[in-house]
Coordinates of C-alpha atoms (C1' of nucleotides) in Angstrom, one line a residue:
Chain A
M2 CA 23.1 -4.9 -5.5
N3 CA 19.5 -4.2 -5.3
T4 CA 18.9 -1.7 -8.0
L5 CA 15.6 -1.3 -9.8
S6 CA 17.1 -0.5 -13.2
W7 CA 16.9 -2.5 -16.3
K8 CA 19.3 -2.2 -19.1
G9 CA 17.4 -1.7 -22.3
N10 CA 14.9 0.9 -21.3
S11 CA 16.3 4.2 -22.3
V12 CA 14.6 5.0 -25.5
H13 CA 12.2 2.3 -26.4
G14 CA 10.8 1.8 -29.8
G15 CA 7.2 1.1 -30.6
I16 CA 4.6 2.6 -28.4
R17 CA 5.5 5.9 -26.7
S18 CA 4.1 7.3 -23.5
V19 CA 1.6 10.1 -24.1
P20 CA 2.6 13.3 -22.2
P21 CA 1.4 14.7 -18.9
A22 CA -1.5 13.6 -16.8
V23 CA -1.9 17.3 -15.9
G24 CA -3.4 20.1 -17.9
A25 CA -1.5 22.5 -20.2
R26 CA -2.0 25.7 -18.3
L27 CA -1.1 24.1 -15.1
K28 CA 2.1 22.8 -16.7
Q29 CA 3.0 26.5 -17.4
D30 CA 2.2 27.5 -13.8
L31 CA 4.4 24.7 -12.5
R32 CA 7.2 25.4 -14.8
S33 CA 7.3 29.0 -13.9
A34 CA 6.9 28.3 -10.2
F35 CA 9.8 25.9 -10.4
G36 CA 12.1 28.2 -12.3
D37 CA 14.3 26.4 -14.7
R38 CA 16.8 24.3 -12.7
L39 CA 16.4 21.3 -15.0
Q40 CA 18.2 18.2 -14.0
H41 CA 18.7 15.4 -16.5
F42 CA 19.0 11.8 -15.4
E43 CA 20.0 8.7 -17.2
S44 CA 18.2 5.3 -16.8
G45 CA 19.0 3.5 -13.6
R46 CA 20.3 6.5 -11.8
Q47 CA 19.5 6.5 -8.0
I48 CA 18.4 10.1 -7.4
L49 CA 17.7 9.8 -3.7
L50 CA 18.0 7.1 -1.1
E51 CA 15.5 6.3 1.7
G52 CA 16.7 8.0 4.9
E53 CA 18.9 10.4 3.1
K54 CA 18.7 14.2 3.9
S55 CA 17.6 16.2 0.9
G56 CA 15.0 18.9 1.2
L57 CA 14.3 19.0 -2.6
V58 CA 11.1 18.7 -4.6
F59 CA 11.0 17.4 -8.2
Y60 CA 8.7 18.2 -11.1
V61 CA 9.1 15.4 -13.6
T62 CA 9.2 16.7 -17.2
E63 CA 10.4 13.6 -19.0
G64 CA 10.9 9.9 -18.2
W65 CA 9.7 7.6 -15.4
L66 CA 10.8 7.5 -11.8
A67 CA 10.2 4.7 -9.3
L68 CA 9.5 5.6 -5.6
S69 CA 10.3 2.6 -3.5
K70 CA 11.1 1.4 0.0
S71 CA 13.0 -1.7 1.1
L72 CA 13.2 -4.2 3.9
Q73 CA 16.5 -5.1 5.6
N74 CA 16.5 -8.4 3.7
G75 CA 16.6 -6.5 0.4
Q76 CA 13.0 -7.0 -0.6
T77 CA 11.7 -3.9 -2.4
Q78 CA 8.2 -2.4 -2.6
I79 CA 7.6 0.2 -5.3
I80 CA 5.2 2.7 -3.6
D81 CA 4.5 4.6 -6.8
F82 CA 5.7 5.6 -10.2
A83 CA 6.2 9.3 -11.2
I84 CA 5.6 10.2 -14.8
P85 CA 5.9 13.5 -16.7
G86 CA 3.7 16.1 -15.0
D87 CA 4.0 14.5 -11.5
I88 CA 5.5 16.2 -8.5
V89 CA 7.7 14.2 -6.2
D90 CA 8.1 15.5 -2.6
P91 CA 10.0 12.7 -0.9
A92 CA 10.2 14.4 2.5
S93 CA 8.9 12.6 5.6
A94 CA 7.5 14.2 8.7
D95 CA 10.7 15.9 9.7
G96 CA 10.7 17.8 6.5
T97 CA 14.1 16.9 5.2
T98 CA 14.7 13.1 5.5
S99 CA 13.5 11.2 2.5
A100 CA 10.9 8.6 3.2
I101 CA 11.6 6.8 -0.1
T102 CA 14.2 5.9 -2.6
V103 CA 13.8 7.6 -5.9
E104 CA 15.3 5.9 -9.0
A105 CA 15.1 6.7 -12.7
L106 CA 13.6 3.9 -14.8
T107 CA 14.3 5.7 -18.0
A108 CA 16.4 8.6 -19.1
G109 CA 14.6 11.9 -18.4
A110 CA 14.6 15.2 -16.6
A111 CA 13.0 17.0 -13.7
L112 CA 12.8 20.5 -12.5
V113 CA 14.3 20.7 -9.0
M114 CA 13.7 23.1 -6.2
P115 CA 14.3 23.4 -2.5
S116 CA 11.2 22.4 -0.7
E117 CA 11.0 25.7 1.3
K118 CA 11.0 27.8 -1.9
W119 CA 8.5 25.4 -3.3
E120 CA 6.2 25.8 -0.4
R121 CA 6.4 29.5 -0.6
S122 CA 5.5 29.4 -4.3
V123 CA 2.5 27.3 -3.6
Q124 CA 1.5 29.5 -0.7
G125 CA 1.7 32.6 -3.0
N126 CA -0.2 31.2 -6.0
S127 CA -3.8 30.3 -5.5
D128 CA -4.2 28.4 -8.8
L129 CA -1.0 26.5 -8.2
H130 CA -2.3 25.6 -4.7
K131 CA -5.6 24.3 -6.1
T132 CA -3.8 22.3 -8.8
L133 CA -1.4 20.8 -6.3
H134 CA -4.3 19.9 -4.0
K135 CA -6.0 18.0 -6.8
S136 CA -2.9 16.2 -7.8
D137 CA -2.3 15.2 -4.2
A138 CA -5.9 13.9 -4.0
A139 CA -5.3 11.9 -7.1
R140 CA -2.1 10.3 -5.8
E141 CA -3.8 9.4 -2.5
A142 CA -6.7 7.9 -4.3
R143 CA -4.7 5.7 -6.5
R144 CA -2.5 4.6 -3.6
A145 CA -5.5 3.7 -1.6
E146 CA -6.9 1.6 -4.5
R147 CA -3.6 -0.2 -4.6
M148 CA -3.5 -0.7 -0.8
L149 CA -7.0 -2.2 -1.0
R150 CA -5.8 -4.8 -3.5
L151 CA -2.4 -5.3 -1.8
G152 CA -4.2 -6.3 1.4
K153 CA -7.3 -8.1 0.1
G154 CA -7.0 -8.8 -3.6
T155 CA -5.8 -11.8 -5.6
A156 CA -2.8 -11.8 -7.8
E157 CA -5.0 -11.4 -10.9
M158 CA -6.8 -8.5 -9.4
R159 CA -3.6 -6.7 -8.4
V160 CA -2.0 -7.1 -11.8
A161 CA -5.2 -6.1 -13.6
Y162 CA -5.6 -3.1 -11.5
A163 CA -2.0 -2.0 -12.0
L164 CA -2.3 -2.2 -15.8
I165 CA -5.5 -0.2 -15.7
E166 CA -3.9 2.4 -13.6
F167 CA -1.0 2.7 -16.0
C168 CA -3.4 3.0 -18.9
I169 CA -5.4 5.7 -17.3
R170 CA -2.5 7.7 -16.0
L171 CA -0.8 7.5 -19.4
G172 CA -4.0 8.8 -21.0
S173 CA -4.1 5.9 -23.5
G174 CA -7.1 4.6 -25.3
R175 CA -9.5 7.5 -24.9
D176 CA -10.0 7.2 -28.7
T177 CA -9.8 3.5 -29.3
D178 CA -11.4 0.5 -27.6
Q179 CA -8.2 -1.4 -27.4
P180 CA -5.8 0.9 -25.5
T181 CA -2.1 0.5 -26.1
F182 CA 0.8 1.7 -24.1
H183 CA 4.3 1.0 -22.9
I184 CA 5.6 0.7 -19.4
P185 CA 9.4 0.9 -18.9
I186 CA 9.6 -1.9 -16.2
V187 CA 10.3 -5.6 -16.2
Q188 CA 8.1 -8.2 -14.5
Q189 CA 10.3 -8.2 -11.5
Q190 CA 9.5 -4.6 -10.9
L191 CA 5.9 -5.0 -11.7
G192 CA 6.0 -7.6 -8.9
D193 CA 7.7 -5.2 -6.6
F194 CA 4.8 -2.8 -7.4
V195 CA 1.9 -5.2 -6.8
G196 CA 3.5 -7.3 -4.0
L197 CA 4.1 -10.5 -6.0
S198 CA 7.1 -12.5 -7.0
S199 CA 8.2 -12.1 -10.6
V200 CA 7.4 -15.7 -11.3
H201 CA 3.8 -15.2 -10.2
V202 CA 3.5 -12.0 -12.2
C203 CA 4.6 -14.0 -15.2
R204 CA 2.1 -16.7 -14.7
T205 CA -0.7 -14.2 -14.1
M206 CA 0.0 -12.2 -17.2
R207 CA 0.5 -15.3 -19.4
R208 CA -3.0 -16.5 -18.3
M209 CA -4.4 -13.1 -19.3
T210 CA -2.7 -13.2 -22.7
R211 CA -3.9 -16.8 -23.3
N212 CA -7.4 -15.6 -22.4
N213 CA -7.2 -12.8 -25.0
I214 CA -7.5 -10.1 -22.4
L215 CA -4.0 -8.7 -23.1
E216 CA -1.4 -8.8 -25.8
I217 CA 2.2 -8.2 -24.7
T218 CA 5.0 -7.7 -27.1
D219 CA 8.6 -6.5 -27.2
H220 CA 9.2 -5.6 -23.6
M221 CA 6.0 -4.5 -21.9
D222 CA 4.3 -3.0 -24.9
I223 CA 0.8 -3.7 -23.8
K224 CA -2.4 -3.8 -25.7
I225 CA -5.6 -4.3 -23.8
L226 CA -7.7 -6.5 -26.0
D227 CA -10.7 -6.7 -23.6
P228 CA -10.8 -3.6 -21.4
Q229 CA -14.1 -4.6 -19.9
G230 CA -12.9 -8.0 -19.0
L231 CA -9.7 -6.6 -17.4
A232 CA -11.8 -4.0 -15.5
E233 CA -13.9 -6.9 -14.1
I234 CA -10.9 -8.8 -13.0
A235 CA -9.5 -5.6 -11.4
G236 CA -12.8 -4.9 -9.7
V237 CA -13.2 -1.4 -11.0
D238 CA -15.5 0.7 -13.1
L239 CA -13.3 2.3 -15.7
E240 CA -15.1 5.7 -15.9
S241 CA -15.4 6.1 -12.1
L242 CA -11.8 5.1 -11.6
R243 CA -10.7 7.6 -14.2
A244 CA -12.5 10.4 -12.3
E245 CA -11.1 9.2 -9.1
I246 CA -7.4 9.0 -9.9
L247 CA -6.9 11.4 -12.8
P248 CA -6.6 15.1 -12.0
K249 CA -9.1 17.0 -14.2
V250 CA -7.4 19.0 -16.9
V251 CA -8.3 22.6 -16.1
Chain B
M1 CA -23.8 -6.1 7.0
N2 CA -20.3 -5.2 6.7
T3 CA -19.8 -2.5 9.3
L4 CA -16.5 -1.9 11.0
S5 CA -18.0 -1.2 14.4
W6 CA -17.7 -3.2 17.6
K7 CA -20.1 -3.0 20.4
G8 CA -18.2 -2.3 23.5
N9 CA -15.9 0.4 22.5
S10 CA -17.5 3.7 23.3
V11 CA -15.7 4.7 26.5
H12 CA -13.2 2.1 27.4
G13 CA -11.9 1.7 30.9
G14 CA -8.2 1.1 31.7
I15 CA -5.6 2.7 29.5
R16 CA -6.6 6.0 27.7
S17 CA -5.3 7.4 24.5
V18 CA -3.0 10.3 25.0
P19 CA -4.2 13.4 23.1
P20 CA -3.1 14.9 19.8
A21 CA -0.2 13.9 17.6
V22 CA 0.2 17.5 16.7
G23 CA 1.4 20.5 18.6
A24 CA -0.6 22.7 20.9
R25 CA -0.2 26.0 19.0
L26 CA -1.1 24.3 15.8
K27 CA -4.1 23.0 17.4
Q28 CA -5.2 26.5 18.1
D29 CA -4.5 27.5 14.5
L30 CA -6.5 24.6 13.2
R31 CA -9.5 25.2 15.6
S32 CA -9.7 28.8 14.6
A33 CA -9.3 28.0 10.9
F34 CA -12.1 25.5 11.1
G35 CA -14.4 27.8 13.0
D36 CA -16.6 25.8 15.4
R37 CA -18.9 23.7 13.5
L38 CA -18.4 20.7 15.8
Q39 CA -20.0 17.5 14.8
H40 CA -20.4 14.7 17.4
F41 CA -20.6 11.1 16.3
E42 CA -21.4 7.9 18.2
S43 CA -19.5 4.7 17.8
G44 CA -20.2 2.7 14.7
R45 CA -21.6 5.7 12.8
Q46 CA -20.9 5.7 9.0
I47 CA -19.8 9.3 8.4
L48 CA -19.1 9.0 4.7
L49 CA -19.3 6.3 2.1
E50 CA -16.8 5.5 -0.7
G51 CA -18.1 7.1 -3.9
E52 CA -20.4 9.5 -2.1
K53 CA -20.3 13.2 -3.0
S54 CA -19.4 15.4 0.0
G55 CA -16.8 18.2 -0.3
L56 CA -16.2 18.3 3.4
V57 CA -13.0 18.2 5.4
F58 CA -12.8 17.0 9.0
Y59 CA -10.5 17.8 11.9
V60 CA -10.9 15.1 14.5
T61 CA -11.0 16.5 18.1
E62 CA -12.0 13.3 19.9
G63 CA -12.4 9.6 19.1
W64 CA -11.1 7.3 16.4
L65 CA -12.2 7.1 12.7
A66 CA -11.4 4.3 10.3
L67 CA -10.8 5.2 6.7
S68 CA -11.5 2.2 4.5
K69 CA -12.2 0.8 1.1
S70 CA -14.0 -2.4 0.1
L71 CA -14.0 -4.8 -2.8
Q72 CA -17.3 -6.0 -4.4
N73 CA -17.1 -9.2 -2.5
G74 CA -17.3 -7.3 0.7
Q75 CA -13.6 -7.6 1.8
T76 CA -12.5 -4.4 3.5
Q77 CA -9.1 -2.8 3.7
I78 CA -8.6 -0.1 6.3
I79 CA -6.4 2.4 4.7
D80 CA -5.7 4.4 7.8
F81 CA -7.0 5.5 11.2
A82 CA -7.7 9.1 12.1
I83 CA -7.1 10.1 15.7
P84 CA -7.5 13.4 17.5
G85 CA -5.4 16.0 15.8
D86 CA -5.7 14.4 12.4
I87 CA -7.2 16.1 9.4
V88 CA -9.3 13.9 7.1
D89 CA -9.8 15.1 3.5
P90 CA -11.6 12.2 1.8
A91 CA -11.8 13.8 -1.6
S92 CA -10.6 12.0 -4.7
A93 CA -9.2 13.7 -7.8
D94 CA -12.5 15.2 -8.9
G95 CA -12.6 17.2 -5.7
T96 CA -15.9 16.1 -4.3
T97 CA -16.4 12.3 -4.6
S98 CA -15.1 10.5 -1.6
A99 CA -12.3 8.0 -2.3
I100 CA -12.9 6.3 1.1
T101 CA -15.5 5.2 3.6
V102 CA -15.2 7.0 6.9
E103 CA -16.6 5.3 10.0
A104 CA -16.4 6.1 13.7
L105 CA -14.8 3.4 15.8
T106 CA -15.6 5.2 19.0
A107 CA -17.8 8.1 20.0
G108 CA -16.1 11.4 19.4
A109 CA -16.3 14.6 17.5
A110 CA -14.8 16.5 14.6
L111 CA -14.8 20.1 13.3
V112 CA -16.3 20.1 9.8
M113 CA -15.8 22.5 7.0
P114 CA -16.4 22.7 3.3
S115 CA -13.2 21.9 1.4
E116 CA -13.3 25.1 -0.5
K117 CA -13.3 27.2 2.6
W118 CA -10.7 25.0 4.1
E119 CA -8.4 25.4 1.1
R120 CA -8.8 29.2 1.3
S121 CA -7.9 29.1 5.0
V122 CA -4.8 27.1 4.3
Q123 CA -3.9 29.4 1.4
G124 CA -4.2 32.4 3.6
N125 CA -2.3 31.2 6.6
S126 CA 1.4 30.4 6.2
D127 CA 1.8 28.7 9.5
L128 CA -1.2 26.6 8.9
H129 CA 0.0 25.7 5.5
K130 CA 3.4 24.6 6.8
T131 CA 1.7 22.5 9.5
L132 CA -0.6 20.9 7.1
H133 CA 2.3 20.1 4.8
K134 CA 4.2 18.3 7.6
S135 CA 1.1 16.4 8.7
D136 CA 0.6 15.3 5.0
A137 CA 4.2 14.2 4.9
A138 CA 3.7 12.2 8.1
R139 CA 0.6 10.5 6.7
E140 CA 2.3 9.6 3.5
A141 CA 5.3 8.2 5.2
R142 CA 3.4 5.9 7.5
R143 CA 1.2 4.7 4.6
A144 CA 4.3 4.0 2.6
E145 CA 5.8 2.0 5.5
R146 CA 2.6 0.0 5.6
M147 CA 2.5 -0.6 1.9
L148 CA 6.0 -1.9 2.1
R149 CA 5.0 -4.5 4.6
L150 CA 1.6 -5.2 2.9
G151 CA 3.5 -6.1 -0.2
K152 CA 6.6 -7.7 1.1
G153 CA 6.4 -8.4 4.8
T154 CA 5.3 -11.5 6.8
A155 CA 2.3 -11.6 9.0
E156 CA 4.5 -11.1 12.1
M157 CA 6.1 -8.1 10.5
R158 CA 2.8 -6.5 9.5
V159 CA 1.3 -6.9 12.9
A160 CA 4.4 -5.8 14.8
Y161 CA 4.7 -2.7 12.6
A162 CA 1.1 -1.8 13.1
L163 CA 1.4 -2.0 16.8
I164 CA 4.5 0.2 16.8
E165 CA 2.8 2.7 14.6
F166 CA -0.1 2.9 17.0
C167 CA 2.3 3.3 19.9
I168 CA 4.1 6.1 18.3
R169 CA 1.1 8.0 17.0
L170 CA -0.6 7.8 20.4
G171 CA 2.5 9.2 22.0
S172 CA 2.8 6.3 24.4
G173 CA 5.9 5.2 26.2
R174 CA 8.1 8.2 25.9
D175 CA 8.7 8.0 29.6
T176 CA 8.6 4.2 30.3
D177 CA 10.4 1.4 28.6
Q178 CA 7.3 -0.7 28.4
P179 CA 4.8 1.4 26.6
T180 CA 1.1 0.9 27.2
F181 CA -1.9 1.9 25.2
H182 CA -5.4 1.0 24.0
I183 CA -6.6 0.6 20.5
P184 CA -10.4 0.6 19.9
I185 CA -10.5 -2.1 17.4
V186 CA -11.0 -5.9 17.3
Q187 CA -8.8 -8.5 15.7
Q188 CA -10.9 -8.6 12.6
Q189 CA -10.3 -4.9 12.1
L190 CA -6.6 -5.2 12.8
G191 CA -6.7 -7.8 10.1
D192 CA -8.5 -5.5 7.7
F193 CA -5.7 -3.0 8.5
V194 CA -2.7 -5.2 7.9
G195 CA -4.2 -7.4 5.2
L196 CA -4.6 -10.7 7.2
S197 CA -7.6 -12.8 8.3
S198 CA -8.7 -12.3 11.9
V199 CA -7.7 -15.9 12.6
H200 CA -4.1 -15.3 11.5
V201 CA -4.0 -12.0 13.4
C202 CA -5.0 -14.0 16.5
R203 CA -2.3 -16.7 16.0
T204 CA 0.3 -14.1 15.3
M205 CA -0.5 -12.0 18.4
R206 CA -0.7 -15.1 20.6
R207 CA 2.7 -16.1 19.5
M208 CA 4.0 -12.7 20.5
T209 CA 2.3 -12.8 23.9
R210 CA 3.7 -16.3 24.5
N211 CA 7.2 -15.0 23.6
N212 CA 6.8 -12.2 26.2
I213 CA 6.9 -9.5 23.6
L214 CA 3.5 -8.3 24.3
E215 CA 0.9 -8.4 27.0
I216 CA -2.7 -8.0 25.8
T217 CA -5.6 -7.6 28.3
D218 CA -9.3 -6.7 28.4
H219 CA -9.9 -5.8 24.7
M220 CA -6.8 -4.6 23.0
D221 CA -5.2 -3.0 26.1
I222 CA -1.6 -3.5 24.9
K223 CA 1.6 -3.4 26.8
I224 CA 4.8 -3.8 24.9
L225 CA 7.1 -5.8 27.1
D226 CA 10.0 -5.9 24.7
P227 CA 10.0 -2.9 22.4
Q228 CA 13.3 -3.7 21.0
G229 CA 12.2 -7.2 20.1
L230 CA 9.0 -5.9 18.6
A231 CA 10.9 -3.4 16.6
E232 CA 13.2 -6.1 15.2
I233 CA 10.2 -8.1 14.1
A234 CA 8.7 -5.1 12.5
G235 CA 12.0 -4.3 10.8
V236 CA 12.2 -0.7 12.1
D237 CA 14.4 1.5 14.1
L238 CA 12.2 3.1 16.7
E239 CA 13.8 6.5 16.8
S240 CA 14.0 7.0 13.1
L241 CA 10.5 5.8 12.6
R242 CA 9.3 8.3 15.2
A243 CA 11.0 11.1 13.3
E244 CA 9.6 9.8 10.0
I245 CA 5.9 9.5 10.8
L246 CA 5.3 11.8 13.7
P247 CA 4.9 15.5 12.8
K248 CA 7.3 17.5 15.0
V249 CA 5.5 19.5 17.7
V250 CA 6.2 23.1 16.9
Chain C
dC9 C1' -29.1 -18.1 32.7
dG10 C1' -28.8 -18.1 28.1
dC11 C1' -27.4 -15.1 24.3
dT12 C1' -24.1 -12.7 21.5
dG13 C1' -19.8 -11.4 19.8
dA14 C1' -14.7 -11.9 20.4
dG15 C1' -10.9 -14.7 20.9
dT16 C1' -8.7 -19.3 20.4
dT17 C1' -7.3 -23.6 18.3
dG18 C1' -7.1 -27.6 15.0
dA19 C1' -7.4 -29.5 10.4
dA20 C1' -7.8 -29.1 5.6
dG21 C1' -7.4 -26.3 1.5
dT22 C1' -5.3 -22.8 -1.5
dA23 C1' -2.6 -19.1 -3.3
dT24 C1' 1.7 -17.8 -3.8
dT25 C1' 6.8 -18.4 -3.1
dT26 C1' 11.0 -20.5 -3.8
dC27 C1' 14.0 -23.3 -6.3
dA28 C1' 15.7 -24.9 -10.5
dA29 C1' 16.2 -25.3 -15.3
dA30 C1' 15.5 -24.0 -19.9
dA31 C1' 14.3 -20.9 -23.7
dG32 C1' 14.3 -16.3 -25.9
dC33 C1' 16.5 -11.6 -26.9
dT34 C1' 20.2 -8.2 -27.3
dG35 C1' 24.4 -6.6 -27.5
dT36 C1' 29.4 -7.6 -28.0
dG37 C1' 33.6 -9.2 -29.5
dG38 C1' 36.1 -12.4 -32.3
Chain D
dC12 C1' 28.4 -13.8 -39.0
dC13 C1' 28.6 -16.6 -35.2
dA14 C1' 29.3 -17.6 -30.4
dC15 C1' 28.8 -16.1 -26.2
dA16 C1' 27.4 -13.5 -22.0
dG17 C1' 23.9 -11.4 -19.5
dC18 C1' 19.4 -10.6 -18.6
dT19 C1' 14.3 -11.5 -19.0
dT20 C1' 10.7 -14.6 -19.5
dT21 C1' 8.7 -19.0 -19.1
dT22 C1' 7.6 -23.5 -17.0
dG23 C1' 7.5 -27.4 -13.6
dA24 C1' 7.8 -29.2 -8.9
dA25 C1' 8.2 -28.7 -4.1
dA26 C1' 7.6 -25.9 -0.1
dT27 C1' 5.2 -22.5 2.7
dA28 C1' 2.3 -18.9 4.5
dC29 C1' -2.0 -17.8 5.0
dT30 C1' -7.1 -18.7 4.6
dT31 C1' -11.2 -21.0 5.4
dC32 C1' -14.1 -23.9 8.0
dA33 C1' -15.6 -25.4 12.1
dA34 C1' -15.8 -26.1 16.9
dC35 C1' -15.2 -24.5 21.4
dT36 C1' -14.2 -21.1 25.3
dC37 C1' -14.9 -16.9 27.5
dA38 C1' -16.8 -12.4 29.1
dG39 C1' -20.3 -9.2 29.2
dC40 C1' -25.2 -8.3 29.2
dG41 C1' -30.1 -8.6 28.9

DNA sequence: CGCTGAGTTGAAGTATTTCAAAAGCTGTGG
DNA sequence: CCACAGCTTTTGAAATACTTCAACTCAGCG
């Protein structure tokens, strides 16, 4: 069995994820556009399989989803994570077949809607349309940043970038200079995200903790001790990256 | 200088690319939506730089574009290619800063439009909106396939997949069982696309030609001698992949 | 004819994987 | 409360895939 789930990640103590990456008014727009077909899911639940017919669109209100694809040999690549505020439209070019597997990493919930109805809503609501466009752009931008590092970056750079991306998307550390957040995944899954074996993820992160760049406790409770150092390893400028991958709150 | 261009690729003899990946009626829709601000470009021209402000959207009518990103050390990753019929919206989450560098690989032309006007057109035209949605889904799907292989695939698999993707997008070989097409890039650029050094791209492709899977002549005139074999190396099913990454012609 | 850029090949170096084993945590049942 | 099972993390050692460096060939072009 090649599931992405991990047992102890339902409600995790310590650091909690800060809410949506999208603005509050938008959130209202989206909620009303979606109606209120709220689907709850428990941790580890496979919501959709690569290649499966579906025709549904999801608006995540709570919890984390992993969007992944696998090779025949079972190797899995996590294409992206969806967190509260994100829209997941798994359709491929034919409009109904899912291009990806969607799995819940934590318990949570999502508003669900047939993609046709969703498209009509977007078409009919100019604000919603603009919002969606920005959130699409943000998603593309962060995936492009990751592709760059997947193709040309070292292990250190990939892990550092991934952590910074999490930090920015979760909205952590705008107040403090040592951001702190939790990600509900194990090293194996982080490896599936950045294209490394879990062993190498471990070594890479240990090196960073030994160099006082990170502090990792419990299970992936992360404190970035040296954001500037981490950004250098990742090869990013924190402020520009934030503008690039974080949809502006309207 | 770290340009993507290659000298001899303006108008290439031999095999020619078959036109758009998108339907004919759609093409009309798009052309009229865009108006007729047609911009020509010569091979090698940098059309847009990563991080630059722009706020423009492009509809490619002729020629190839490379969309890329670079690390500080100069290493470049090609995120995608744009071919006739493709829409390029380089904006990142802030709406105006370009997330990518856009460079012309051949001479060609594109219809250009301010993104705001473009958004309004889409908003006001339901057919166009649907079309765009499918073409977005196709783009996402093919990038996800590539990310999977970038993260978890071998060199052989990455190269094989890239070639199959080109073949499908160019619409080659629907009639014959040994598809034939030309790609206007050198091995270095193919390496920047699949995350390998040019040397390793060379070795990998030579192995494939020696095994009678491919035949490569001139400069990247490619004939797939054994599509089934190539598909196995790439780890794809040709028909499903076509449905996944090729927007259906309406 | 000599130059330039692309492709090819070999040899050495390196980053990362794989294999294997042990240590740490968490929850469970006796 | 302890022992045990199951999973994650950690570490070492060997194997491997890919890169880098360097040299050479080849084709097109002034």
